[in-house]
Structures are given as C-alpha cells and as structure tokens.
C-alpha cells in the first residue's frame, strides 16, 4: 500500500443550493388532501392520500391558536377562569418559537394591531431537508364564491428581514413571490418562516380581501371541542377544486462539497502488493512484471495523520496504471 499526502492546492470547497419539490415524490404541487378521521384539538394532519393506504403520508399539519384560549375546550374544566385550552397553548407555543418571549404577540401590520387568532401550517419534518424556498409558496383558499391566492413577498422586497433570529417573508395576495395588487405593505395575510418551516396566517386578516370570509364562522367559545383548524383545511380543499387551485411549495438545501484532486504520477503506484502474484519470499511470480509492471486502480482511501481510514472513493471502473500513464482522480465529499 502506498501513500501520498494532499497539498493545500489539491483541495477546494464549493457550495450549491439544491431545490426539490417539498411534497411526497419530490413534487412541488399538492392538489389532493385527506385528514385522519378524528383530529385532535391541537392539530389536524393533512395527507396526500387516504390515511388508510400505505402509500399516503403526512404532508403538513394545521393548528389554530387564540391568544385568550377561545375556540377550544378547557384542558382542565375545574379551572374555568384563566385556564388553558389547546388554542391558547398553540398560540403560546409559536409565539415562543418565533419571538423567543411570552410577552410579544403576533401582529401583521407592523405592530399596530395584535392578531388574536392565527392558523399555523407546519410542514412535516421528513418533507424537507433544510428550509422552505422563498418564492415557491402558492396556496389557493376558497369558500363559496370567495377565492384568494396567497404567496410570499420574496420577489417584492430586496430586504432580508428577521424577527429575532428567524428570517421572515410576509404573505400577500399573488403568486410565485410576486403581488397581484399594489396593496399597502403595512398589512399582510401572514408570515412565512423558511428556516422554521412554518407558515403563520392571520385568521382575521382584512388587508384587501377579508380572510374571515374563508374561515367563518370561527367559534370562540371554550365550552366544547370546536376544531377551528378544520376551517382552514376545508378552505384549502375548496381552493384545490377551484381553477388552478393547489398548494405549491419547494424545499431548499445548501450542500457543501469538498473536492480532492488525487494526482497519480507516472512513477507512482505501478507495483502491487497483491499476494496472489507474490511468492512466499516476496518475489514476483510473473517476471514480465519486473521491468514492465502494471496495476489497476479501483479505490482511493483517504487517511488522517494517525493512519486511520476516513473515507473511501470507488472508481466506476478499474484504471490501468503503468510507467507510461498518469491519472488525475477527482473525489467529491458532500456534507
């Protein structure tokens, strides 16, 4: 076995963004929606097929949150005043996730008004690699004759905006990251957090089109199970039945690669230590290999300074090597 040390110029690092469809089968369009027969008060899972079929899988979940706990039953009926409900828990959960505090509430008009009701679309973890792709979000909602198409505003702004440490894009009426109208940018239908893989909608937004028309009536009592999350689900289903209605979204992943250029000079790696051609005294069994040796390179092993094997690169086919040939083998490591 022979070794050669890589020099600094023998290695280079490269990064590229890999984009793929978010939904099952790497498709970016989801047009059929199914739920489990008994959704919980906290969320409803949305499948791409009948949940009873093995080919179906959860694509995303829908949750409803209310700052005061309205719209769902008390978790503990013995604590009627100030008691927690699933909707209050959901609102607090995402408030902490987005803002990192329990004192700041959701607002979609630059902090002028507190949004008391929110819907959260939480993409299933196995549907994406790293983050959601801005500009790929398209969601059609419908209720009766009311139809609206929502997207993020990534193509309408050159700013990189953050809430805390979380990158955010605002939800507007439009498609593929661009607006249909020139509505005031101070009021939005929701927010998309690509690195958190969630979309938060203002359940009572009334920017240009009143979203309350798509979810009405939101039940705000705390005396029984209300399942307000199904209001958004039904609106998505109705939107998929309308013209060009579907849920489009892609995922984005930055893949870093390190390339190692393995240079095999004409004078190197021409003799083999394969025991099948060496006798017990270390002599070659075939005398033609003494002055005209020939080997077949099939593998490149990468070792550290402690002689520990870290990685193995396999060639697609054996590479013939003798004193008249040189080779340059490029090895790519993704991480």
Short mmCIF file of C-alpha atoms in Angstrom, two decimals:
data_model
loop_
_atom_site.label_atom_id
_atom_site.label_comp_id
_atom_site.label_asym_id
_atom_site.label_seq_id
_atom_site.Cartn_x
_atom_site.Cartn_y
_atom_site.Cartn_z
CA UNK A 1 0.00 0.00 0.00
CA UNK A 2 1.34 3.43 -0.94
CA UNK A 3 0.50 6.84 0.48
CA UNK A 4 0.69 10.39 -0.83
CA UNK A 5 -0.09 13.49 1.20
CA UNK A 6 -2.55 16.03 -0.17
CA UNK A 7 -1.15 19.53 -0.54
CA UNK A 8 -3.19 22.69 0.09
CA UNK A 9 -3.75 23.28 -3.63
CA UNK A 10 -5.12 19.73 -4.02
CA UNK A 11 -8.38 20.58 -2.26
CA UNK A 12 -11.17 23.11 -2.83
CA UNK A 13 -14.54 23.74 -1.12
CA UNK A 14 -17.71 24.53 -3.08
CA UNK A 15 -21.32 25.17 -2.05
CA UNK A 16 -24.51 24.94 -4.10
CA UNK A 17 -28.22 25.23 -3.41
CA UNK A 18 -30.29 22.14 -4.19
CA UNK A 19 -34.00 22.75 -4.79
CA UNK A 20 -36.58 19.98 -4.86
CA UNK A 21 -40.32 19.56 -4.58
CA UNK A 22 -41.49 19.62 -0.98
CA UNK A 23 -44.24 17.03 -1.13
CA UNK A 24 -44.00 13.24 -1.40
CA UNK A 25 -42.33 12.08 -4.59
CA UNK A 26 -40.33 15.35 -4.76
CA UNK A 27 -43.27 17.11 -6.35
CA UNK A 28 -43.90 20.80 -5.71
CA UNK A 29 -47.68 20.58 -6.25
CA UNK A 30 -50.15 19.12 -3.78
CA UNK A 31 -53.72 19.07 -5.06
CA UNK A 32 -55.38 16.24 -3.08
CA UNK A 33 -55.89 16.50 0.68
CA UNK A 34 -57.01 13.99 3.30
CA UNK A 35 -57.20 14.05 7.10
CA UNK A 36 -57.42 11.48 9.84
CA UNK A 37 -60.95 10.61 10.86
CA UNK A 38 -60.59 12.06 14.38
CA UNK A 39 -58.38 15.16 14.51
CA UNK A 40 -57.12 16.30 17.89
CA UNK A 41 -57.90 19.68 19.42
CA UNK A 42 -54.28 20.69 18.91
CA UNK A 43 -53.78 19.90 15.22
CA UNK A 44 -55.04 18.12 12.14
CA UNK A 45 -52.62 16.14 9.97
CA UNK A 46 -53.04 16.51 6.23
CA UNK A 47 -52.15 13.57 3.96
CA UNK A 48 -51.60 13.30 0.22
CA UNK A 49 -53.88 10.26 0.08
CA UNK A 50 -56.32 8.22 2.13
CA UNK A 51 -54.62 7.68 5.52
CA UNK A 52 -55.67 4.02 5.42
CA UNK A 53 -53.40 3.44 2.41
CA UNK A 54 -49.72 2.67 2.94
CA UNK A 55 -48.80 4.94 0.02
CA UNK A 56 -50.12 8.05 1.79
CA UNK A 57 -48.04 10.18 4.12
CA UNK A 58 -48.44 13.26 6.28
CA UNK A 59 -47.50 16.38 4.30
CA UNK A 60 -48.24 19.10 6.83
CA UNK A 61 -50.29 19.86 9.93
CA UNK A 62 -52.73 22.68 10.61
CA UNK A 63 -53.09 24.27 14.05
CA UNK A 64 -55.34 27.02 15.37
CA UNK A 65 -54.22 29.39 18.09
CA UNK A 66 -56.02 32.06 20.06
CA UNK A 67 -54.30 34.41 22.46
CA UNK A 68 -57.09 34.06 25.04
CA UNK A 69 -57.73 30.37 24.52
CA UNK A 70 -61.01 30.79 22.68
CA UNK A 71 -62.21 28.23 20.18
CA UNK A 72 -61.33 25.09 22.13
CA UNK A 73 -62.26 23.30 25.29
CA UNK A 74 -60.61 23.81 28.66
CA UNK A 75 -57.84 21.31 29.32
CA UNK A 76 -58.89 21.24 32.95
CA UNK A 77 -62.60 22.13 33.37
CA UNK A 78 -62.01 22.70 37.06
CA UNK A 79 -60.03 25.86 36.23
CA UNK A 80 -62.63 27.94 34.33
CA UNK A 81 -61.08 31.39 34.71
CA UNK A 82 -57.63 31.76 33.21
CA UNK A 83 -57.44 28.06 32.46
CA UNK A 84 -55.51 26.79 29.47
CA UNK A 85 -57.07 25.46 26.30
CA UNK A 86 -55.39 23.85 23.27
CA UNK A 87 -55.76 27.06 21.24
CA UNK A 88 -54.03 29.08 23.95
CA UNK A 89 -51.24 26.51 24.17
CA UNK A 90 -50.75 26.61 20.38
CA UNK A 91 -50.62 30.42 20.32
CA UNK A 92 -48.07 30.47 23.13
CA UNK A 93 -46.02 27.70 21.55
CA UNK A 94 -45.48 29.55 18.29
CA UNK A 95 -45.12 32.91 20.00
CA UNK A 96 -42.17 31.47 21.91
CA UNK A 97 -40.78 29.80 18.80
CA UNK A 98 -40.93 32.94 16.66
CA UNK A 99 -40.26 35.73 19.15
CA UNK A 100 -38.48 33.84 21.89
CA UNK A 101 -40.65 35.50 24.52
CA UNK A 102 -44.10 35.23 26.10
CA UNK A 103 -44.69 38.99 26.09
CA UNK A 104 -44.68 39.75 22.36
CA UNK A 105 -47.74 38.79 20.33
CA UNK A 106 -48.30 38.18 16.64
CA UNK A 107 -49.01 41.25 14.54
CA UNK A 108 -49.29 41.56 10.78
CA UNK A 109 -49.45 45.35 10.46
CA UNK A 110 -46.10 46.48 11.87
CA UNK A 111 -47.24 46.07 15.47
CA UNK A 112 -50.29 48.32 15.24
CA UNK A 113 -52.78 45.55 15.98
CA UNK A 114 -52.37 42.31 17.91
CA UNK A 115 -53.53 39.28 15.94
CA UNK A 116 -55.52 37.24 18.42
CA UNK A 117 -56.34 34.36 16.03
CA UNK A 118 -53.75 32.52 13.97
CA UNK A 119 -53.54 29.44 11.79
CA UNK A 120 -50.21 27.63 11.55
CA UNK A 121 -49.21 25.37 8.66
CA UNK A 122 -46.39 23.21 9.97
CA UNK A 123 -44.61 21.21 7.27
CA UNK A 124 -43.82 17.60 8.23
CA UNK A 125 -40.13 17.23 9.10
CA UNK A 126 -39.44 14.46 6.59
CA UNK A 127 -40.76 16.61 3.74
CA UNK A 128 -37.78 18.97 3.62
CA UNK A 129 -34.03 18.97 4.09
CA UNK A 130 -33.11 22.43 5.33
CA UNK A 131 -35.69 25.14 4.68
CA UNK A 132 -38.64 26.30 2.58
CA UNK A 133 -37.79 28.03 -0.70
CA UNK A 134 -38.99 31.66 -0.82
CA UNK A 135 -40.94 32.44 -3.97
CA UNK A 136 -42.25 28.88 -4.33
CA UNK A 137 -45.16 29.25 -1.90
CA UNK A 138 -48.56 29.31 -3.61
CA UNK A 139 -51.76 28.50 -1.71
CA UNK A 140 -55.29 28.85 -3.02
CA UNK A 141 -58.12 29.31 -0.50
CA UNK A 142 -61.79 29.23 -1.37
CA UNK A 143 -65.15 29.40 0.35
CA UNK A 144 -68.23 29.59 -1.84
CA UNK A 145 -67.59 32.32 -4.41
CA UNK A 146 -64.64 33.73 -2.44
CA UNK A 147 -61.24 32.74 -3.86
CA UNK A 148 -57.82 34.08 -2.97
CA UNK A 149 -54.31 33.01 -3.96
CA UNK A 150 -51.56 33.62 -1.45
CA UNK A 151 -47.79 33.73 -1.83
CA UNK A 152 -44.78 35.16 -0.01
CA UNK A 153 -43.38 38.58 -0.88
CA UNK A 154 -39.81 37.46 -1.57
CA UNK A 155 -39.83 38.99 -5.08
CA UNK A 156 -41.29 42.31 -3.98
CA UNK A 157 -38.59 43.21 -1.47
CA UNK A 158 -34.81 43.37 -1.56
CA UNK A 159 -34.59 43.37 2.23
CA UNK A 160 -33.64 40.38 4.35
CA UNK A 161 -35.99 40.67 7.31
CA UNK A 162 -35.77 38.92 10.65
CA UNK A 163 -37.94 38.50 13.71
CA UNK A 164 -35.41 37.74 16.38
CA UNK A 165 -33.06 35.28 14.72
CA UNK A 166 -35.72 33.96 12.33
CA UNK A 167 -35.83 35.03 8.70
CA UNK A 168 -39.35 36.06 7.67
CA UNK A 169 -41.30 36.76 4.48
CA UNK A 170 -44.80 38.18 4.55
CA UNK A 171 -47.84 36.57 2.94
CA UNK A 172 -49.57 38.60 0.24
CA UNK A 173 -52.15 38.09 -2.49
CA UNK A 174 -50.20 36.89 -5.53
CA UNK A 175 -48.20 34.01 -6.94
CA UNK A 176 -44.58 32.87 -7.11
CA UNK A 177 -43.41 35.54 -4.71
CA UNK A 178 -44.98 38.48 -6.56
CA UNK A 179 -48.08 40.53 -5.67
CA UNK A 180 -51.26 40.70 -7.75
CA UNK A 181 -52.08 44.16 -6.44
CA UNK A 182 -50.22 47.15 -5.02
CA UNK A 183 -51.80 46.76 -1.59
CA UNK A 184 -50.24 48.63 1.28
CA UNK A 185 -47.24 46.74 2.59
CA UNK A 186 -48.19 47.60 6.17
CA UNK A 187 -50.83 44.87 6.38
CA UNK A 188 -50.30 41.23 5.49
CA UNK A 189 -52.20 37.95 5.47
CA UNK A 190 -49.48 36.11 7.34
CA UNK A 191 -45.80 35.29 7.61
CA UNK A 192 -43.58 32.52 6.27
CA UNK A 193 -40.55 31.47 8.27
CA UNK A 194 -38.46 29.41 5.81
CA UNK A 195 -35.91 28.21 8.36
CA UNK A 196 -38.60 27.22 10.88
CA UNK A 197 -40.63 25.56 8.11
CA UNK A 198 -43.89 27.12 9.26
CA UNK A 199 -46.44 29.47 7.74
CA UNK A 200 -48.49 31.60 10.14
CA UNK A 201 -51.75 33.04 8.77
CA UNK A 202 -53.76 35.83 10.33
CA UNK A 203 -57.15 34.16 10.79
CA UNK A 204 -58.92 37.53 10.81
CA UNK A 205 -56.83 39.44 8.25
CA UNK A 206 -58.67 42.05 6.20
CA UNK A 207 -55.98 43.66 4.03
CA UNK A 208 -57.65 43.72 0.61
CA UNK A 209 -59.65 40.51 0.87
CA UNK A 210 -61.14 39.64 4.25
CA UNK A 211 -59.81 36.21 5.22
CA UNK A 212 -62.66 35.86 7.70
CA UNK A 213 -64.84 35.06 4.67
CA UNK A 214 -62.85 31.85 4.23
CA UNK A 215 -62.97 30.62 7.83
CA UNK A 216 -66.34 31.89 9.03
CA UNK A 217 -67.56 31.34 11.49
CA UNK A 218 -64.58 30.90 13.82
CA UNK A 219 -66.07 29.53 17.03
CA UNK A 220 -64.77 31.40 20.05
CA UNK A 221 -66.38 29.63 22.98
CA UNK A 222 -64.43 27.46 25.43
CA UNK A 223 -67.18 25.08 26.40
CA UNK A 224 -66.66 22.32 23.85
CA UNK A 225 -64.36 20.97 21.15
CA UNK A 226 -64.55 23.34 18.15
CA UNK A 227 -61.76 22.13 15.78
CA UNK A 228 -61.28 25.52 14.18
CA UNK A 229 -58.23 24.12 12.39
CA UNK A 230 -60.66 22.31 10.09
CA UNK A 231 -61.88 25.71 8.84
CA UNK A 232 -58.54 26.30 7.14
CA UNK A 233 -58.38 22.70 5.93
CA UNK A 234 -61.81 22.99 4.30
CA UNK A 235 -60.79 26.26 2.68
CA UNK A 236 -57.65 24.62 1.23
CA UNK A 237 -59.71 21.70 -0.10
CA UNK A 238 -62.21 24.11 -1.67
CA UNK A 239 -59.30 26.04 -3.18
CA UNK A 240 -57.90 22.88 -4.75
CA UNK A 241 -61.23 22.35 -6.50
CA UNK A 242 -61.18 25.85 -7.98
CA UNK A 243 -59.37 26.92 -11.14
CA UNK A 244 -55.62 26.39 -10.82
CA UNK A 245 -56.08 25.69 -7.13
CA UNK A 246 -53.31 23.77 -5.36
CA UNK A 247 -50.65 24.05 -2.68
CA UNK A 248 -47.23 24.64 -4.23
CA UNK A 249 -44.03 24.68 -2.22
CA UNK A 250 -40.41 23.66 -2.64
CA UNK A 251 -37.57 22.98 -0.25
CA UNK A 252 -34.07 24.36 -0.38
CA UNK A 253 -30.82 22.87 0.87
CA UNK A 254 -27.29 24.23 0.77
CA UNK A 255 -24.91 21.36 0.04
CA UNK A 256 -21.25 21.96 0.75
CA UNK A 257 -18.79 19.82 -1.15
CA UNK A 258 -15.06 19.42 -0.82
CA UNK A 259 -13.12 18.28 -3.84
CA UNK A 260 -9.83 16.43 -3.53
CA UNK A 261 -7.69 16.14 -6.66
CA UNK A 262 -5.69 12.96 -6.40
CA UNK A 263 -2.72 13.14 -8.75
CA UNK A 264 -1.15 9.82 -9.69
CA UNK A 265 2.23 10.45 -11.38
CA UNK A 266 3.75 8.09 -13.93
CA UNK A 267 6.35 6.84 -11.46
CA UNK A 268 3.86 6.08 -8.68
CA UNK A 269 1.59 3.16 -7.81
CA UNK A 270 2.87 0.84 -10.55
CA UNK A 271 3.75 -2.10 -8.34
CA UNK A 272 1.22 -4.18 -6.47
CA UNK A 273 1.33 -5.88 -3.09
CA UNK A 274 -1.39 -8.34 -4.08
CA UNK A 275 -0.36 -11.68 -2.50
CA UNK A 276 -1.72 -13.64 -5.48
CA UNK A 277 1.29 -12.66 -7.62
CA UNK A 278 3.99 -12.78 -4.92
CA UNK A 279 5.63 -15.97 -3.62
CA UNK A 280 6.47 -16.72 -0.02
CA UNK A 281 9.85 -15.00 -0.37
CA UNK A 282 8.37 -11.76 -1.70
CA UNK A 283 9.35 -12.36 -5.33
CA UNK A 284 7.05 -11.71 -8.28
CA UNK A 285 5.61 -14.87 -9.77
CA UNK A 286 5.47 -13.27 -13.23
CA UNK A 287 8.83 -11.99 -14.44
CA UNK A 288 7.19 -9.76 -17.08
CA UNK A 289 6.04 -7.52 -14.24
CA UNK A 290 9.61 -6.82 -13.07
CA UNK A 291 10.52 -4.33 -15.81
CA UNK A 292 7.02 -3.64 -17.08
CA UNK A 293 4.74 -3.56 -14.04
CA UNK A 294 1.05 -2.84 -14.39
CA UNK A 295 -1.67 -2.23 -11.83
CA UNK A 296 -5.38 -1.45 -11.86
CA UNK A 297 -6.51 1.35 -9.63
CA UNK A 298 -10.01 0.68 -8.23
CA UNK A 299 -10.11 2.55 -4.91
CA UNK A 300 -8.70 5.65 -3.25
CA UNK A 301 -8.55 5.54 0.53
CA UNK A 302 -8.32 8.79 2.48
CA UNK A 303 -6.43 8.66 5.78
CA UNK A 304 -5.61 11.09 8.56
CA UNK A 305 -2.20 11.59 10.16
CA UNK A 306 -2.91 8.72 12.55
CA UNK A 307 -3.23 6.35 9.59
CA UNK A 308 -6.98 5.99 10.24
CA UNK A 309 -9.19 5.41 7.21
CA UNK A 310 -11.76 8.24 6.99
CA UNK A 311 -13.31 7.80 3.55
CA UNK A 312 -13.19 5.52 0.53
CA UNK A 313 -13.69 6.60 -3.08
CA UNK A 314 -14.61 3.90 -5.58
CA UNK A 315 -13.82 4.31 -9.26
CA UNK A 316 -16.57 3.44 -11.73
CA UNK A 317 -14.17 1.06 -13.48
CA UNK A 318 -10.57 -0.10 -12.92
CA UNK A 319 -7.97 2.37 -14.14
CA UNK A 320 -4.92 0.85 -15.84
CA UNK A 321 -1.66 2.24 -14.46
CA UNK A 322 1.97 1.76 -15.56
CA UNK A 323 5.12 3.88 -16.05
CA UNK A 324 3.71 5.43 -19.22
CA UNK A 325 0.47 6.70 -17.68
CA UNK A 326 -0.56 9.40 -15.25
CA UNK A 327 -4.01 9.98 -13.76
CA UNK A 328 -5.99 12.74 -12.06
CA UNK A 329 -8.83 11.44 -9.90
CA UNK A 330 -11.34 13.97 -8.57
CA UNK A 331 -13.00 12.98 -5.30
CA UNK A 332 -16.12 14.77 -4.10
CA UNK A 333 -17.24 14.73 -0.45
CA UNK A 334 -20.72 16.11 0.32
CA UNK A 335 -21.64 17.25 3.81
#
